[in-house]
Amino acid sequence: MKAGIGHYQVGEAFDHYLLIKNANKGVASNGRPFLSLMLKDRTGEIDAKLWEASAEDEELFHQGEIVKVSGEVGQFRGKPQLKIHSIRPAQSTDGIKAADFIEKAPLDKESMMDRITEAVFEMKNPNLQRITRHLVKKHQEELIHYPAAVRNHHNYISGLLHHIVSMLNLAKSVAELYPEVDKDLLYAGIILHDLGKTRELSNHTSPSYTVEGKLLGHISIMSEEIKAAAEELQIEGEEVTILQHMILSHHGRQEWGSPKPPLVREAELLHYIDMMDARMNMLNRALAKTNPGEFTEKMYSLEQRAFYKPAFSK
Amino acid sequence: MKAGIGHYQVGEAFDHYLLIKNANKGVASNGRPFLSLMLKDRTGEIDAKLWEASAEDEELFHQGEIVKVSGEVGQFRGKPQLKIHSIRPAQSTDGIKAADFIEKAPLDKESMMDRITEAVFEMKNPNLQRITRHLVKKHQEELIHYPAAVRNHHNYISGLLHHIVSMLNLAKSVAELYPEVDKDLLYAGIILHDLGKTRELSNHTSPSYTVEGKLLGHISIMSEEIKAAAEELQIEGEEVTILQHMILSHHGRQEWGSPKPPLVREAELLHYIDMMDARMNMLNRALAKTNPGEFTEKMYSLEQRAFYKPAFSK
Amino acid sequence: MKAGIGHYQVGEAFDHYLLIKNANKGVASNGRPFLSLMLKDRTGEIDAKLWEASAEDEELFHQGEIVKVSGEVGQFRGKPQLKIHSIRPAQSTDGIKAADFIEKAPLDKESMMDRITEAVFEMKNPNLQRITRHLVKKHQEELIHYPAAVRNHHNYISGLLHHIVSMLNLAKSVAELYPEVDKDLLYAGIILHDLGKTRELSNHTSPSYTVEGKLLGHISIMSEEIKAAAEELQIEGEEVTILQHMILSHHGRQEWGSPKPPLVREAELLHYIDMMDARMNMLNRALAKTNPGEFTEKMYSLEQRAFYKPAFSK
Amino acid sequence: MKAGIGHYQVGEAFDHYLLIKNANKGVASNGRPFLSLMLKDRTGEIDAKLWEASAEDEELFHQGEIVKVSGEVGQFRGKPQLKIHSIRPAQSTDGIKAADFIEKAPLDKESMMDRITEAVFEMKNPNLQRITRHLVKKHQEELIHYPAAVRNHHNYISGLLHHIVSMLNLAKSVAELYPEVDKDLLYAGIILHDLGKTRELSNHTSPSYTVEGKLLGHISIMSEEIKAAAEELQIEGEEVTILQHMILSHHGRQEWGSPKPPLVREAELLHYIDMMDARMNMLNRALAKTNPGEFTEKMYSLEQRAFYKPAFSK
Amino acid sequence: MKAGIGHYQVGEAFDHYLLIKNANKGVASNGRPFLSLMLKDRTGEIDAKLWEASAEDEELFHQGEIVKVSGEVGQFRGKPQLKIHSIRPAQSTDGIKAADFIEKAPLDKESMMDRITEAVFEMKNPNLQRITRHLVKKHQEELIHYPAAVRNHHNYISGLLHHIVSMLNLAKSVAELYPEVDKDLLYAGIILHDLGKTRELSNHTSPSYTVEGKLLGHISIMSEEIKAAAEELQIEGEEVTILQHMILSHHGRQEWGSPKPPLVREAELLHYIDMMDARMNMLNRALAKTNPGEFTEKMYSLEQRAFYKPAFSK
Amino acid sequence: MKAGIGHYQVGEAFDHYLLIKNANKGVASNGRPFLSLMLKDRTGEIDAKLWEASAEDEELFHQGEIVKVSGEVGQFRGKPQLKIHSIRPAQSTDGIKAADFIEKAPLDKESMMDRITEAVFEMKNPNLQRITRHLVKKHQEELIHYPAAVRNHHNYISGLLHHIVSMLNLAKSVAELYPEVDKDLLYAGIILHDLGKTRELSNHTSPSYTVEGKLLGHISIMSEEIKAAAEELQIEGEEVTILQHMILSHHGRQEWGSPKPPLVREAELLHYIDMMDARMNMLNRALAKTNPGEFTEKMYSLEQRAFYKPAFSK
């Protein structure tokens, strides 16, 4: 058995469970109704059409349902499309759980949470430490499950946690190489920089942007929460302003959504580490699906580049 | 007597009081010390050199001092320079006040403050009204005296007040023309949009940017204060988010410092009205010093354009 | 009965008259011919397919024909599509007029024309007044009916007139706020700025660009007509050049099609007022079709933004 | 004797006639007046200071005067400066003419004018021929003497004529290579494209921009003259519109001042030929003053590039 | 008989031979397989669908096969589509050669090769001559047949040769007009500038980019070959560096793929001549298919402009 | 005694040795000659004028000479300037070496060279290892002493070595975090990426750009050397092309001088690591000279930003 739909090639037969990501009704050019399904498992997703769909089909095959499908992987307008031979809803006796069809971080969420706790514990600056701990605690529930983005990078369950932990590890090495760096400030910035996504996005299973997310954005949301936390904790001192600045500037440029560019060394570093980890996440996942000697698809978030996997790659 | 230094031409003799805006020591190419003075009154400013300056001169002629100068307006590298024949500090018996040398808004500050109060009073949405009133009260002292900017537009005493009042008047007409506009929202946005300048700038007489101003900016500062005010006043409802969005987006584009572009009709309007009033203020002041049939200097904030005053202008 | 096709939701049944905006033949994937129809009334338009279209159908259902359609509003690739149950040409006994299916300005065209006449009458500068009157008269027939654009803003019958009148009203308020403004110049610029559209566009009912429109553009066309009018009227004086400049610069920037940026105060104002009215027209029309608490579609001419209509909107 | 001031190196003695391009009074740091002179001949120009200038000096040494200067070429802030040993006005007995100090085209103006006449004569399309002939005749006096620009390229007496003739020669070859090209159209476009400079610039000896030039520009000016000429000559037909389009689009892009980009083959070609000839003129003149194995100064109009003259150049 | 598929209009019947450029299987909305064919001859290409394709059809109609097709030119989504009535593979008895269906340069390849040999022969600088001759010889086989690009300009058999010859002719005229130009250098740059395409592209009949082409590009490839050739030929001297620079800079700007902008006169000229010839090739071919009084399609490589063919064109 | 000229404030007396970086003659406004000196030691540089300079002074005080200067740090046009009280050339008995006045890397050059040797030794891919070793050996002499740039980052003796070693350390950590990374490829790219600077720059003590450096650039130079090395070592295989691509793409974007953007994972990483280390070097050195609570100067290579050093910094 193949590892998952993301690994099938055109022409191969498929016979396994998939989750219906979304389902839309359509009318074919012969005037008959059909269902346009997006099916997925943890490794990828594929488009499928259920022709001559009956009213009953429409009811059975809706978003969130797990189905057993057999068919063949074909191609339509250059994209893979599953040609359905048979399809039925999974039954309780099949012993299938929806959670198994949704991609999640490759690391365990408890150990990732521990890594954050450890980083907070290491901080020596009490002002930075208390604000960070306060906000992690406040958003802990979402932090554990949320993705780091709707698409592109770390867009899976616990992706936000994964992104933070990966950045903390990178930051630790960088701070050793450049001893001038204020590690506490850098750690605090990393842990909080995207925490506003817990309000910018609607939920962790099928996230979309909230009204607040669209009108204010995670950057302004978290800067404001830092200020409020400091007041609640009765913390005064320049650390509050600097930490707000870290969050406000972490997109690096005004045209990328930061109202201020980085004007503090650790803010500049935060931007690089964020960008490097986000881009490596996208690249590594795309290349994992690419054979040596071939190119990936054009990647929207990497300036539409298609990357090459050298023929001598392991 | 001429109306002020801003109206003198090259070649004319000058004999009047001026305020020292700044004074710097230098060493001339003959090895002798001199003072480089920037002198100003309400109508403009002019560069001057005091050659062969003694140690006593250095002490007498410092920033903030009013002096009686007689001399001749010359030119150096294409810019006017006052050639000093004699200079002495003003004496108490001269009856001269520093306030008379600093430009201020053309309208009376009390009546401008009344106009704002009136606009707040007109509001029918209690959430918007209470937040606006709360923040106006909180910053009232600075609001009365602060300029709207360090340079370019409304950069004079009570310039912020003047800018707000001018925009309110414009908004009133616009709201009548487009009855769909939510006037309360537009008024609240206008009154609060630049109020963060009271923390972004250091003081109203010779303003510079504060650390907080440089690292956070007036936009994030005021968005955050709106949220805090709403919590203090126990106001809930979408008005809070929308009002924050108005402030966050009022520069119109991310590359101009707004973390979000306007996504609400009144936010879009606020941006236009702000831009129109700021630009008319700059233009009108520059053209007031220009003769019909001539061009202004190149104006930095108006994309380096030099504007023409038609020969048939009044 | 619903107010018009623009107000129907997916899933609703429709049974009313519509105008065929355009009709194209196609061949379905089963090899059978079909008609692809764009149907419209005054409130909007909708795509529809007439499957298995006979040669007779092709003749009956052509551009400009009014039809009675019953069907159901469905969806195709995320856009509404009318699923036709039955369709027939309207008959003379139905008492339906094509004019009722074409959007037009919300104000009466005679009263709008009067407003322009009034503005010209108010002018005190005889040179500006005579040139403006001459050109209004010359293009009066088209001015009364033409839209202001093929799409985006004021793109309806008498839209050009509506745009001018709206701008005149705005200008009146602005000129009161900034008494330095030369009202005659501003009025003349507003009335003439888009008058070249009467040659740039082919007609007022289904306008497209003329060859002259594409190769010269309404900006150059009208600048040239001002010069010719001045010569015919034997008017000399700087007003002619300034007025030409107003037209040439009204797009605000070279990259937006103005060969010169505004270099005269009233030209700068004309650009703002034009932009503000065009954008408010687009925004107001899009928001009128949007429910409180929801976003509009992405709007091409507003930098692809989707605007939010606050939940507390009237 | 050296060929002219443009060929002197730092450290060399100079003793010859120069024309005063401009003269400005200044006050030195020792409080004494001096004259800042820009001196020129046909090969270049040089800055010079006349220290301790008397009132009589100020009267003697003004713009437009020819002087006999002896001195030494020094350097100030990285630029050559002539250290004056002695200076006196040229006398009538010196037999010196101002015209000899002003750069002019390397070709004879009569023969260049003949080349244009010949090109007009060659045209077979009577509409294009008559309009071109009419406008050349109308502006003949200025065409003979005007430069093609205030600075950068062909900025010398008869530079406009030189530019046109050079472009006509290029066009002739190009039209032979691409027989599809409408040579009449290309010739007409070349001859008229910059003819509006005769109104954009004030005069040919020390040209500056006219008010009309700044507010309308040579592009709109000439497009309008073509239309007026066609009406006067009672010419109808698409040639008029196409020819106007050639002029309007010859800067190639809207951001470079053309209200329309080229949309006709010959308009596209006109833009390339114009650009190539302008740039070759700048480059050739700069390289003529550069030694093999060295770089030119950074050239503003060539994107600040400094060009290299290969060591193996002739 | 029509000259070729590129000249057929919608509605016309077609009955002739075509080459299958590519063939893809699909599944129609009725669940039946079809073949999507791109058919071409020397004058153009057209999309076609073969509905209800049998397994045998799939085998018969593959890429590279010549077919006899009869059908009718229809339209699908605004693009022409051939409605197939009957189709069969060409038979040996039909006397049809694949070469006749592929577009090639309008000039004879031997005479074009001679023109290059002649240009090399004319060179007086032995270093430039020997390097050029060496590289022409090395790549002669590909040079004779390769296109100059995959799409846009000179994208046909021997297109590279055609482009070089056309540029050499242009260069000859230009060098006569500007005698300062080093003709040897310009000729060498023209002959070698795109020669790296012989490694950037996979073959001349249906070229795609090689891995080396994508990762290094023809610019770096040829610069490196020049260096290697010079070492092999034991040539030293600045000519090698200058010639490499010509190749490296011929795209004119870094954002267009040149690691250095042109910094030598002949490099600047090479860029203009390359651009002019490439653009004229695209324009001439597009206009050849356009009727007088009409516009071409929007052309991607010409900034999406649609060009107009004047009604008075021959 | 102060640590060096870089640590003196305006108003302080100075009495120590400095190296003359450059010396230029000038003429003062009183007509007397002076020397304009740029003086430096390892910590910074300062401008100074020697007034009334004699011919003997001109000979004594030239570039490269070490001088003993006493004077006072003043200010001119906002920049520090040393007011010279006395100046004399250093004598052999002073025991001063020029090398002590030139900034160099903070690490020992032998240990840095060892680090590179170690990295090469660690490589497992023989093709990458042999090419890298070959080129390091070829340029070893320059590699040991060259700076990484003329200005901005690592612009000191052995700066190139320092930059490479710092990047190798960073790369080691990054490769551990992302195990997919091909460490050999990344190491090879880092070691070779700027090695072309040894031909782009003239020497290591006062480096300027060579003709070859300006016309080809270090990117093309090193790509070409890799190819030549591979041929000399008879290495075939995709490693050669990929390694060339790493060098060609390491500036990240075409507009930053890379003819190709990174299209291989390790090339993308190389770009980030290069940028991060270069920017941290600039930032750390600027902040080392800045007091807590203050801003640095505006930094040209960091988009003109002035960075803030938090008041709570160590």
Coordinates of C-alpha atoms in Angstrom, one line a residue, chain C residues 228 231, chain D residues 127 130-131 133-135 137-139 224-236 240:
Chain C
A228 CA -8.9 74.9 -30.7
E231 CA -8.5 80.0 -31.1
Chain D
N127 CA -1.2 63.6 -46.1
R130 CA 1.9 68.0 -46.4
I131 CA 1.5 68.1 -42.6
R133 CA 6.2 70.2 -44.6
H134 CA 3.8 72.7 -43.1
L135 CA 5.1 72.3 -39.5
K137 CA 8.1 75.6 -42.4
K138 CA 6.2 77.0 -39.4
H139 CA 9.1 76.3 -37.0
E224 CA -2.0 69.5 -30.9
E225 CA -0.2 71.4 -33.7
I226 CA -0.5 68.3 -36.0
K227 CA -4.3 68.4 -35.5
A228 CA -4.5 72.1 -36.1
A229 CA -2.3 71.8 -39.2
A230 CA -4.5 69.0 -40.6
E231 CA -7.5 71.2 -40.1
E232 CA -5.9 74.2 -41.7
L233 CA -4.8 72.0 -44.7
Q234 CA -8.2 70.4 -44.7
I235 CA -6.6 66.9 -44.4
E236 CA -8.8 64.1 -43.2
V240 CA -3.6 62.5 -38.7

